């Protein structure tokens, strides 16, 4: 069945560091891919998405590119801020529209 | 506009009791989803409603779990004879078909 694997956390970085959170998937066909973020004490928010191969999703300085050849959707940001501290979830939308989730990666940014 | 709302925000119950969790989706969204977020299992799909079609119940963990959606809008997730392993945050999401899902704040269920 469909699955999503993302790097385990927590990931701890200093402010202004470069961020990469790896995400790979297994699926039949070419599902839409998503990154959701959960800030402390808040609900899940869509951060960015990509619906087909080579699409690049971007939002709030974060980017992720849908790589069909490596079945990956890695999240990147060039310069993180303390306010980016949160849990990040990679997900794919399966053929029956449900979201299949990675385990989540907790990101801690230190000033 | 208003987002997805869920009630109650917190629910503490005793083992063996029944609970009902409510979800009000974004107006006009035809699809509604329930997920569960727990420490041991991460985020799991429970059930999916789309318009007037029969719901996809493939994620419900046992027959103690059921859900309904009335009038194509509000949904209620019912857990009968709650067990401690049911303790989790229950999340509701809604969307237009084949579009991104918007999540509510969740209901934190604690079974003592």
PDB file of C-alpha atoms in Angstrom:
ATOM      1  CA  UNK A   1       0.000   0.000   0.000  1.00  0.00           C
ATOM      2  CA  UNK A   2       0.878   3.675  -0.131  1.00  0.00           C
ATOM      3  CA  UNK A   3       3.320   4.971   2.465  1.00  0.00           C
ATOM      4  CA  UNK A   4       5.370   8.017   3.403  1.00  0.00           C
ATOM      5  CA  UNK A   5       8.728   8.010   5.148  1.00  0.00           C
ATOM      6  CA  UNK A   6      10.250  11.155   6.585  1.00  0.00           C
ATOM      7  CA  UNK A   7      13.372  11.764   8.586  1.00  0.00           C
ATOM      8  CA  UNK A   8      13.084  11.343  12.296  1.00  0.00           C
ATOM      9  CA  UNK A   9      13.499  14.252  14.601  1.00  0.00           C
ATOM     10  CA  UNK A  10      13.961  16.274  16.453  1.00  0.00           C
ATOM     11  CA  UNK A  11      16.005  18.413  14.139  1.00  0.00           C
ATOM     12  CA  UNK A  12      17.762  21.205  15.993  1.00  0.00           C
ATOM     13  CA  UNK A  13      19.247  24.148  14.093  1.00  0.00           C
ATOM     14  CA  UNK A  14      20.479  27.621  14.813  1.00  0.00           C
ATOM     15  CA  UNK A  15      18.637  30.624  13.448  1.00  0.00           C
ATOM     16  CA  UNK A  16      19.520  31.423   9.811  1.00  0.00           C
ATOM     17  CA  UNK A  17      20.699  27.877   9.138  1.00  0.00           C
ATOM     18  CA  UNK A  18      19.686  25.944   6.019  1.00  0.00           C
ATOM     19  CA  UNK A  19      16.941  23.384   6.532  1.00  0.00           C
ATOM     20  CA  UNK A  20      16.255  20.111   4.760  1.00  0.00           C
ATOM     21  CA  UNK A  21      13.665  17.596   5.937  1.00  0.00           C
ATOM     22  CA  UNK A  22      13.687  14.477   3.803  1.00  0.00           C
ATOM     23  CA  UNK A  23      10.497  12.807   2.635  1.00  0.00           C
ATOM     24  CA  UNK A  24      10.120   9.802   0.338  1.00  0.00           C
ATOM     25  CA  UNK A  25       6.983   7.987  -0.699  1.00  0.00           C
ATOM     26  CA  UNK A  26       5.718   4.726  -2.107  1.00  0.00           C
ATOM     27  CA  UNK A  27       2.564   4.845  -4.173  1.00  0.00           C
ATOM     28  CA  UNK A  28       0.909   3.592  -7.314  1.00  0.00           C
ATOM     29  CA  UNK A  29       0.676   6.317  -9.904  1.00  0.00           C
ATOM     30  CA  UNK A  30       1.555   9.903  -9.180  1.00  0.00           C
ATOM     31  CA  UNK A  31      -0.236  11.163  -6.104  1.00  0.00           C
ATOM     32  CA  UNK A  32      -0.447  14.770  -4.986  1.00  0.00           C
ATOM     33  CA  UNK A  33       2.094  15.525  -2.264  1.00  0.00           C
ATOM     34  CA  UNK A  34       1.805  17.881   0.687  1.00  0.00           C
ATOM     35  CA  UNK A  35       3.691  19.366   3.585  1.00  0.00           C
ATOM     36  CA  UNK A  36       1.612  20.282   6.620  1.00  0.00           C
ATOM     37  CA  UNK A  37       2.888  22.144   9.684  1.00  0.00           C
ATOM     38  CA  UNK A  38       1.670  22.009  13.270  1.00  0.00           C
ATOM     39  CA  UNK A  39       2.826  24.904  15.437  1.00  0.00           C
ATOM     40  CA  UNK A  40       2.819  24.395  19.210  1.00  0.00           C
ATOM     41  CA  UNK A  41      -0.737  24.331  20.521  1.00  0.00           C
ATOM     42  CA  UNK A  42      -2.249  24.797  17.060  1.00  0.00           C
ATOM     43  CA  UNK A  43      -3.932  22.655  14.421  1.00  0.00           C
ATOM     44  CA  UNK A  44      -2.535  21.281  11.189  1.00  0.00           C
ATOM     45  CA  UNK A  45      -1.988  23.856   8.452  1.00  0.00           C
ATOM     46  CA  UNK A  46      -1.173  23.219   4.835  1.00  0.00           C
ATOM     47  CA  UNK A  47       2.299  24.599   4.150  1.00  0.00           C
ATOM     48  CA  UNK A  48       2.719  23.713   0.482  1.00  0.00           C
ATOM     49  CA  UNK A  49       1.726  21.180  -2.137  1.00  0.00           C
ATOM     50  CA  UNK A  50       2.653  19.751  -5.538  1.00  0.00           C
ATOM     51  CA  UNK A  51       0.300  17.858  -7.783  1.00  0.00           C
ATOM     52  CA  UNK A  52       2.548  16.463 -10.519  1.00  0.00           C
ATOM     53  CA  UNK A  53       6.125  15.528 -11.237  1.00  0.00           C
ATOM     54  CA  UNK A  54       8.642  18.399 -11.268  1.00  0.00           C
ATOM     55  CA  UNK A  55       6.148  20.774  -9.655  1.00  0.00           C
ATOM     56  CA  UNK A  56       7.669  22.995  -6.979  1.00  0.00           C
ATOM     57  CA  UNK A  57       5.493  24.008  -4.060  1.00  0.00           C
ATOM     58  CA  UNK A  58       6.498  27.078  -2.081  1.00  0.00           C
ATOM     59  CA  UNK A  59       5.220  29.142   0.826  1.00  0.00           C
ATOM     60  CA  UNK A  60       6.714  31.285   3.617  1.00  0.00           C
ATOM     61  CA  UNK A  61      10.231  30.692   2.258  1.00  0.00           C
ATOM     62  CA  UNK A  62       9.805  26.906   2.264  1.00  0.00           C
ATOM     63  CA  UNK A  63      10.103  24.910  -0.952  1.00  0.00           C
ATOM     64  CA  UNK A  64       9.676  21.288  -2.014  1.00  0.00           C
ATOM     65  CA  UNK A  65       9.999  19.734  -5.462  1.00  0.00           C
ATOM     66  CA  UNK A  66       8.084  16.643  -6.579  1.00  0.00           C
ATOM     67  CA  UNK A  67      10.781  14.250  -7.809  1.00  0.00           C
ATOM     68  CA  UNK A  68       9.277  11.287  -9.604  1.00  0.00           C
ATOM     69  CA  UNK A  69      12.604   9.590 -10.314  1.00  0.00           C
ATOM     70  CA  UNK A  70      13.575   9.483  -6.641  1.00  0.00           C
ATOM     71  CA  UNK A  71       9.981   9.406  -5.266  1.00  0.00           C
ATOM     72  CA  UNK A  72      10.891  12.282  -2.987  1.00  0.00           C
ATOM     73  CA  UNK A  73       9.442  15.579  -1.792  1.00  0.00           C
ATOM     74  CA  UNK A  74      12.096  17.080   0.462  1.00  0.00           C
ATOM     75  CA  UNK A  75      11.283  20.278   2.353  1.00  0.00           C
ATOM     76  CA  UNK A  76      13.886  23.062   2.272  1.00  0.00           C
ATOM     77  CA  UNK A  77      14.312  26.582   3.598  1.00  0.00           C
ATOM     78  CA  UNK A  78      17.328  28.751   3.103  1.00  0.00           C
ATOM     79  CA  UNK A  79      17.318  30.577   6.428  1.00  0.00           C
ATOM     80  CA  UNK A  80      15.178  29.365   9.310  1.00  0.00           C
ATOM     81  CA  UNK A  81      13.761  31.505  12.090  1.00  0.00           C
ATOM     82  CA  UNK A  82      12.815  30.723  15.667  1.00  0.00           C
ATOM     83  CA  UNK A  83       9.171  31.055  14.595  1.00  0.00           C
ATOM     84  CA  UNK A  84       9.603  28.056  12.256  1.00  0.00           C
ATOM     85  CA  UNK A  85       9.835  25.751  15.268  1.00  0.00           C
ATOM     86  CA  UNK A  86       7.025  23.259  14.773  1.00  0.00           C
ATOM     87  CA  UNK A  87       6.257  19.701  13.714  1.00  0.00           C
ATOM     88  CA  UNK A  88       6.301  19.144   9.943  1.00  0.00           C
ATOM     89  CA  UNK A  89       4.347  16.351   8.266  1.00  0.00           C
ATOM     90  CA  UNK A  90       4.799  15.032   4.749  1.00  0.00           C
ATOM     91  CA  UNK A  91       1.720  13.434   3.214  1.00  0.00           C
ATOM     92  CA  UNK A  92       0.391  12.012  -0.030  1.00  0.00           C
ATOM     93  CA  UNK A  93      -3.184  11.851  -1.225  1.00  0.00           C
ATOM     94  CA  UNK A  94      -4.094   8.315  -2.123  1.00  0.00           C
ATOM     95  CA  UNK A  95      -6.418   7.227  -4.897  1.00  0.00           C
ATOM     96  CA  UNK A  96      -9.374   7.230  -2.486  1.00  0.00           C
ATOM     97  CA  UNK A  97      -8.589  10.823  -1.413  1.00  0.00           C
ATOM     98  CA  UNK A  98      -7.382  10.029   2.107  1.00  0.00           C
ATOM     99  CA  UNK A  99      -4.062  11.495   3.227  1.00  0.00           C
ATOM    100  CA  UNK A 100      -1.275   9.045   4.051  1.00  0.00           C
ATOM    101  CA  UNK A 101       1.084  10.638   6.544  1.00  0.00           C
ATOM    102  CA  UNK A 102       4.712  10.498   7.486  1.00  0.00           C
ATOM    103  CA  UNK A 103       5.562  10.244  11.180  1.00  0.00           C
ATOM    104  CA  UNK A 104       6.295  13.961  11.503  1.00  0.00           C
ATOM    105  CA  UNK A 105       9.559  15.772  12.163  1.00  0.00           C
ATOM    106  CA  UNK A 106       9.906  18.111  15.094  1.00  0.00           C
ATOM    107  CA  UNK A 107      11.998  21.158  14.222  1.00  0.00           C
ATOM    108  CA  UNK A 108      13.642  23.208  16.949  1.00  0.00           C
ATOM    109  CA  UNK A 109      15.288  26.499  16.032  1.00  0.00           C
ATOM    110  CA  UNK A 110      17.584  28.070  18.603  1.00  0.00           C
ATOM    111  CA  UNK A 111      18.301  31.801  18.591  1.00  0.00           C
TER     112      UNK A 111
ATOM    113  CA  UNK B   1     -14.490  32.897   6.199  1.00  0.00           C
ATOM    114  CA  UNK B   2     -15.037  30.390   8.983  1.00  0.00           C
ATOM    115  CA  UNK B   3     -12.787  27.379   9.098  1.00  0.00           C
ATOM    116  CA  UNK B   4     -13.483  23.844  10.225  1.00  0.00           C
ATOM    117  CA  UNK B   5     -14.728  23.777  13.794  1.00  0.00           C
ATOM    118  CA  UNK B   6     -14.814  20.857  16.199  1.00  0.00           C
ATOM    119  CA  UNK B   7     -16.405  20.332  19.564  1.00  0.00           C
ATOM    120  CA  UNK B   8     -15.671  19.718  22.302  1.00  0.00           C
ATOM    121  CA  UNK B   9     -12.036  20.802  22.293  1.00  0.00           C
ATOM    122  CA  UNK B  10     -11.317  18.446  25.172  1.00  0.00           C
ATOM    123  CA  UNK B  11     -13.184  15.414  26.429  1.00  0.00           C
ATOM    124  CA  UNK B  12     -12.329  13.309  29.432  1.00  0.00           C
ATOM    125  CA  UNK B  13     -14.341  10.145  29.876  1.00  0.00           C
ATOM    126  CA  UNK B  14     -14.278   6.930  31.811  1.00  0.00           C
ATOM    127  CA  UNK B  15     -13.472   3.610  30.211  1.00  0.00           C
ATOM    128  CA  UNK B  16     -16.609   1.969  28.892  1.00  0.00           C
ATOM    129  CA  UNK B  17     -18.553   5.185  28.280  1.00  0.00           C
ATOM    130  CA  UNK B  18     -19.720   6.350  24.851  1.00  0.00           C
ATOM    131  CA  UNK B  19     -18.539   9.671  23.393  1.00  0.00           C
ATOM    132  CA  UNK B  20     -19.650  11.838  20.479  1.00  0.00           C
ATOM    133  CA  UNK B  21     -17.344  14.224  18.687  1.00  0.00           C
ATOM    134  CA  UNK B  22     -18.701  16.889  16.353  1.00  0.00           C
ATOM    135  CA  UNK B  23     -17.299  18.482  13.221  1.00  0.00           C
ATOM    136  CA  UNK B  24     -18.615  21.500  11.318  1.00  0.00           C
ATOM    137  CA  UNK B  25     -16.892  21.664   7.924  1.00  0.00           C
ATOM    138  CA  UNK B  26     -16.237  24.710   5.795  1.00  0.00           C
ATOM    139  CA  UNK B  27     -19.442  25.729   4.072  1.00  0.00           C
ATOM    140  CA  UNK B  28     -19.685  24.301   0.563  1.00  0.00           C
ATOM    141  CA  UNK B  29     -17.034  21.635   1.014  1.00  0.00           C
ATOM    142  CA  UNK B  30     -18.389  18.342  -0.255  1.00  0.00           C
ATOM    143  CA  UNK B  31     -15.760  16.079   1.299  1.00  0.00           C
ATOM    144  CA  UNK B  32     -15.252  15.480   5.009  1.00  0.00           C
ATOM    145  CA  UNK B  33     -12.575  13.369   6.671  1.00  0.00           C
ATOM    146  CA  UNK B  34     -11.827  12.122  10.155  1.00  0.00           C
ATOM    147  CA  UNK B  35      -8.267  11.354  11.265  1.00  0.00           C
ATOM    148  CA  UNK B  36      -6.741  10.365  14.577  1.00  0.00           C
ATOM    149  CA  UNK B  37      -3.425  11.619  15.941  1.00  0.00           C
ATOM    150  CA  UNK B  38      -1.900   9.565  18.717  1.00  0.00           C
ATOM    151  CA  UNK B  39       1.591   9.251  20.172  1.00  0.00           C
ATOM    152  CA  UNK B  40       2.035   5.648  19.249  1.00  0.00           C
ATOM    153  CA  UNK B  41       0.415   5.606  15.812  1.00  0.00           C
ATOM    154  CA  UNK B  42       0.961   9.070  14.384  1.00  0.00           C
ATOM    155  CA  UNK B  43      -1.741  10.371  12.052  1.00  0.00           C
ATOM    156  CA  UNK B  44      -4.255   7.800  10.833  1.00  0.00           C
ATOM    157  CA  UNK B  45      -7.178   8.055   8.457  1.00  0.00           C
ATOM    158  CA  UNK B  46     -10.501   6.942   9.936  1.00  0.00           C
ATOM    159  CA  UNK B  47     -13.387   7.707   7.564  1.00  0.00           C
ATOM    160  CA  UNK B  48     -14.242   9.802   4.498  1.00  0.00           C
ATOM    161  CA  UNK B  49     -17.555  11.238   3.312  1.00  0.00           C
ATOM    162  CA  UNK B  50     -18.105  12.598  -0.186  1.00  0.00           C
ATOM    163  CA  UNK B  51     -21.455  14.094  -1.082  1.00  0.00           C
ATOM    164  CA  UNK B  52     -24.227  11.519  -0.968  1.00  0.00           C
ATOM    165  CA  UNK B  53     -21.944   8.571  -1.664  1.00  0.00           C
ATOM    166  CA  UNK B  54     -21.474   5.766   0.819  1.00  0.00           C
ATOM    167  CA  UNK B  55     -18.650   6.692   3.209  1.00  0.00           C
ATOM    168  CA  UNK B  56     -15.236   5.070   3.028  1.00  0.00           C
ATOM    169  CA  UNK B  57     -14.951   3.429   6.441  1.00  0.00           C
ATOM    170  CA  UNK B  58     -11.763   1.530   5.712  1.00  0.00           C
ATOM    171  CA  UNK B  59      -9.760   3.280   8.449  1.00  0.00           C
ATOM    172  CA  UNK B  60     -12.091   2.691  11.373  1.00  0.00           C
ATOM    173  CA  UNK B  61     -10.119   0.590  13.894  1.00  0.00           C
ATOM    174  CA  UNK B  62     -13.059  -1.384  15.293  1.00  0.00           C
ATOM    175  CA  UNK B  63     -16.835  -1.666  15.181  1.00  0.00           C
ATOM    176  CA  UNK B  64     -16.987   0.536  18.285  1.00  0.00           C
ATOM    177  CA  UNK B  65     -16.300   3.470  15.963  1.00  0.00           C
ATOM    178  CA  UNK B  66     -18.971   4.933  13.722  1.00  0.00           C
ATOM    179  CA  UNK B  67     -19.649   8.246  12.025  1.00  0.00           C
ATOM    180  CA  UNK B  68     -22.453   9.964  10.240  1.00  0.00           C
ATOM    181  CA  UNK B  69     -22.825  13.108   8.232  1.00  0.00           C
ATOM    182  CA  UNK B  70     -26.204  14.788   8.261  1.00  0.00           C
ATOM    183  CA  UNK B  71     -27.465  16.909   5.402  1.00  0.00           C
ATOM    184  CA  UNK B  72     -24.084  16.825   3.735  1.00  0.00           C
ATOM    185  CA  UNK B  73     -22.659  19.125   6.394  1.00  0.00           C
ATOM    186  CA  UNK B  74     -22.115  18.419  10.100  1.00  0.00           C
ATOM    187  CA  UNK B  75     -20.528  15.116  11.060  1.00  0.00           C
ATOM    188  CA  UNK B  76     -20.489  13.202  14.309  1.00  0.00           C
ATOM    189  CA  UNK B  77     -17.911  10.569  15.212  1.00  0.00           C
ATOM    190  CA  UNK B  78     -19.159   8.181  17.888  1.00  0.00           C
ATOM    191  CA  UNK B  79     -16.981   5.873  19.939  1.00  0.00           C
ATOM    192  CA  UNK B  80     -18.832   3.271  21.975  1.00  0.00           C
ATOM    193  CA  UNK B  81     -17.479   1.569  25.081  1.00  0.00           C
ATOM    194  CA  UNK B  82     -14.312   3.674  25.033  1.00  0.00           C
ATOM    195  CA  UNK B  83     -10.973   2.065  25.839  1.00  0.00           C
ATOM    196  CA  UNK B  84      -7.762   3.672  27.035  1.00  0.00           C
ATOM    197  CA  UNK B  85      -6.146   3.087  23.637  1.00  0.00           C
ATOM    198  CA  UNK B  86      -8.796   5.382  22.125  1.00  0.00           C
ATOM    199  CA  UNK B  87      -7.106   8.335  23.824  1.00  0.00           C
ATOM    200  CA  UNK B  88      -5.899  10.616  21.033  1.00  0.00           C
ATOM    201  CA  UNK B  89      -6.594  13.853  19.229  1.00  0.00           C
ATOM    202  CA  UNK B  90      -9.402  13.391  16.714  1.00  0.00           C
ATOM    203  CA  UNK B  91      -9.084  15.663  13.706  1.00  0.00           C
ATOM    204  CA  UNK B  92     -11.694  16.598  11.156  1.00  0.00           C
ATOM    205  CA  UNK B  93     -10.904  18.016   7.721  1.00  0.00           C
ATOM    206  CA  UNK B  94     -12.987  19.182   4.808  1.00  0.00           C
ATOM    207  CA  UNK B  95     -12.319  19.981   1.174  1.00  0.00           C
ATOM    208  CA  UNK B  96     -13.741  20.346  -2.290  1.00  0.00           C
ATOM    209  CA  UNK B  97     -13.321  17.068  -4.113  1.00  0.00           C
ATOM    210  CA  UNK B  98      -9.724  16.487  -5.143  1.00  0.00           C
ATOM    211  CA  UNK B  99      -8.492  19.672  -3.478  1.00  0.00           C
ATOM    212  CA  UNK B 100      -6.423  20.312  -0.359  1.00  0.00           C
ATOM    213  CA  UNK B 101      -7.890  19.428   3.007  1.00  0.00           C
ATOM    214  CA  UNK B 102      -8.404  22.042   5.702  1.00  0.00           C
ATOM    215  CA  UNK B 103      -8.207  20.845   9.273  1.00  0.00           C
ATOM    216  CA  UNK B 104     -10.068  21.759  12.410  1.00  0.00           C
ATOM    217  CA  UNK B 105      -8.336  22.275  15.766  1.00  0.00           C
ATOM    218  CA  UNK B 106      -9.144  18.751  16.924  1.00  0.00           C
ATOM    219  CA  UNK B 107     -10.794  17.163  19.937  1.00  0.00           C
ATOM    220  CA  UNK B 108      -8.433  15.795  22.572  1.00  0.00           C
ATOM    221  CA  UNK B 109      -9.998  12.638  23.998  1.00  0.00           C
ATOM    222  CA  UNK B 110      -8.698  11.192  27.242  1.00  0.00           C
ATOM    223  CA  UNK B 111     -10.072   7.862  28.440  1.00  0.00           C
ATOM    224  CA  UNK B 112      -9.383   7.187  32.101  1.00  0.00           C
TER     225      UNK B 112
END
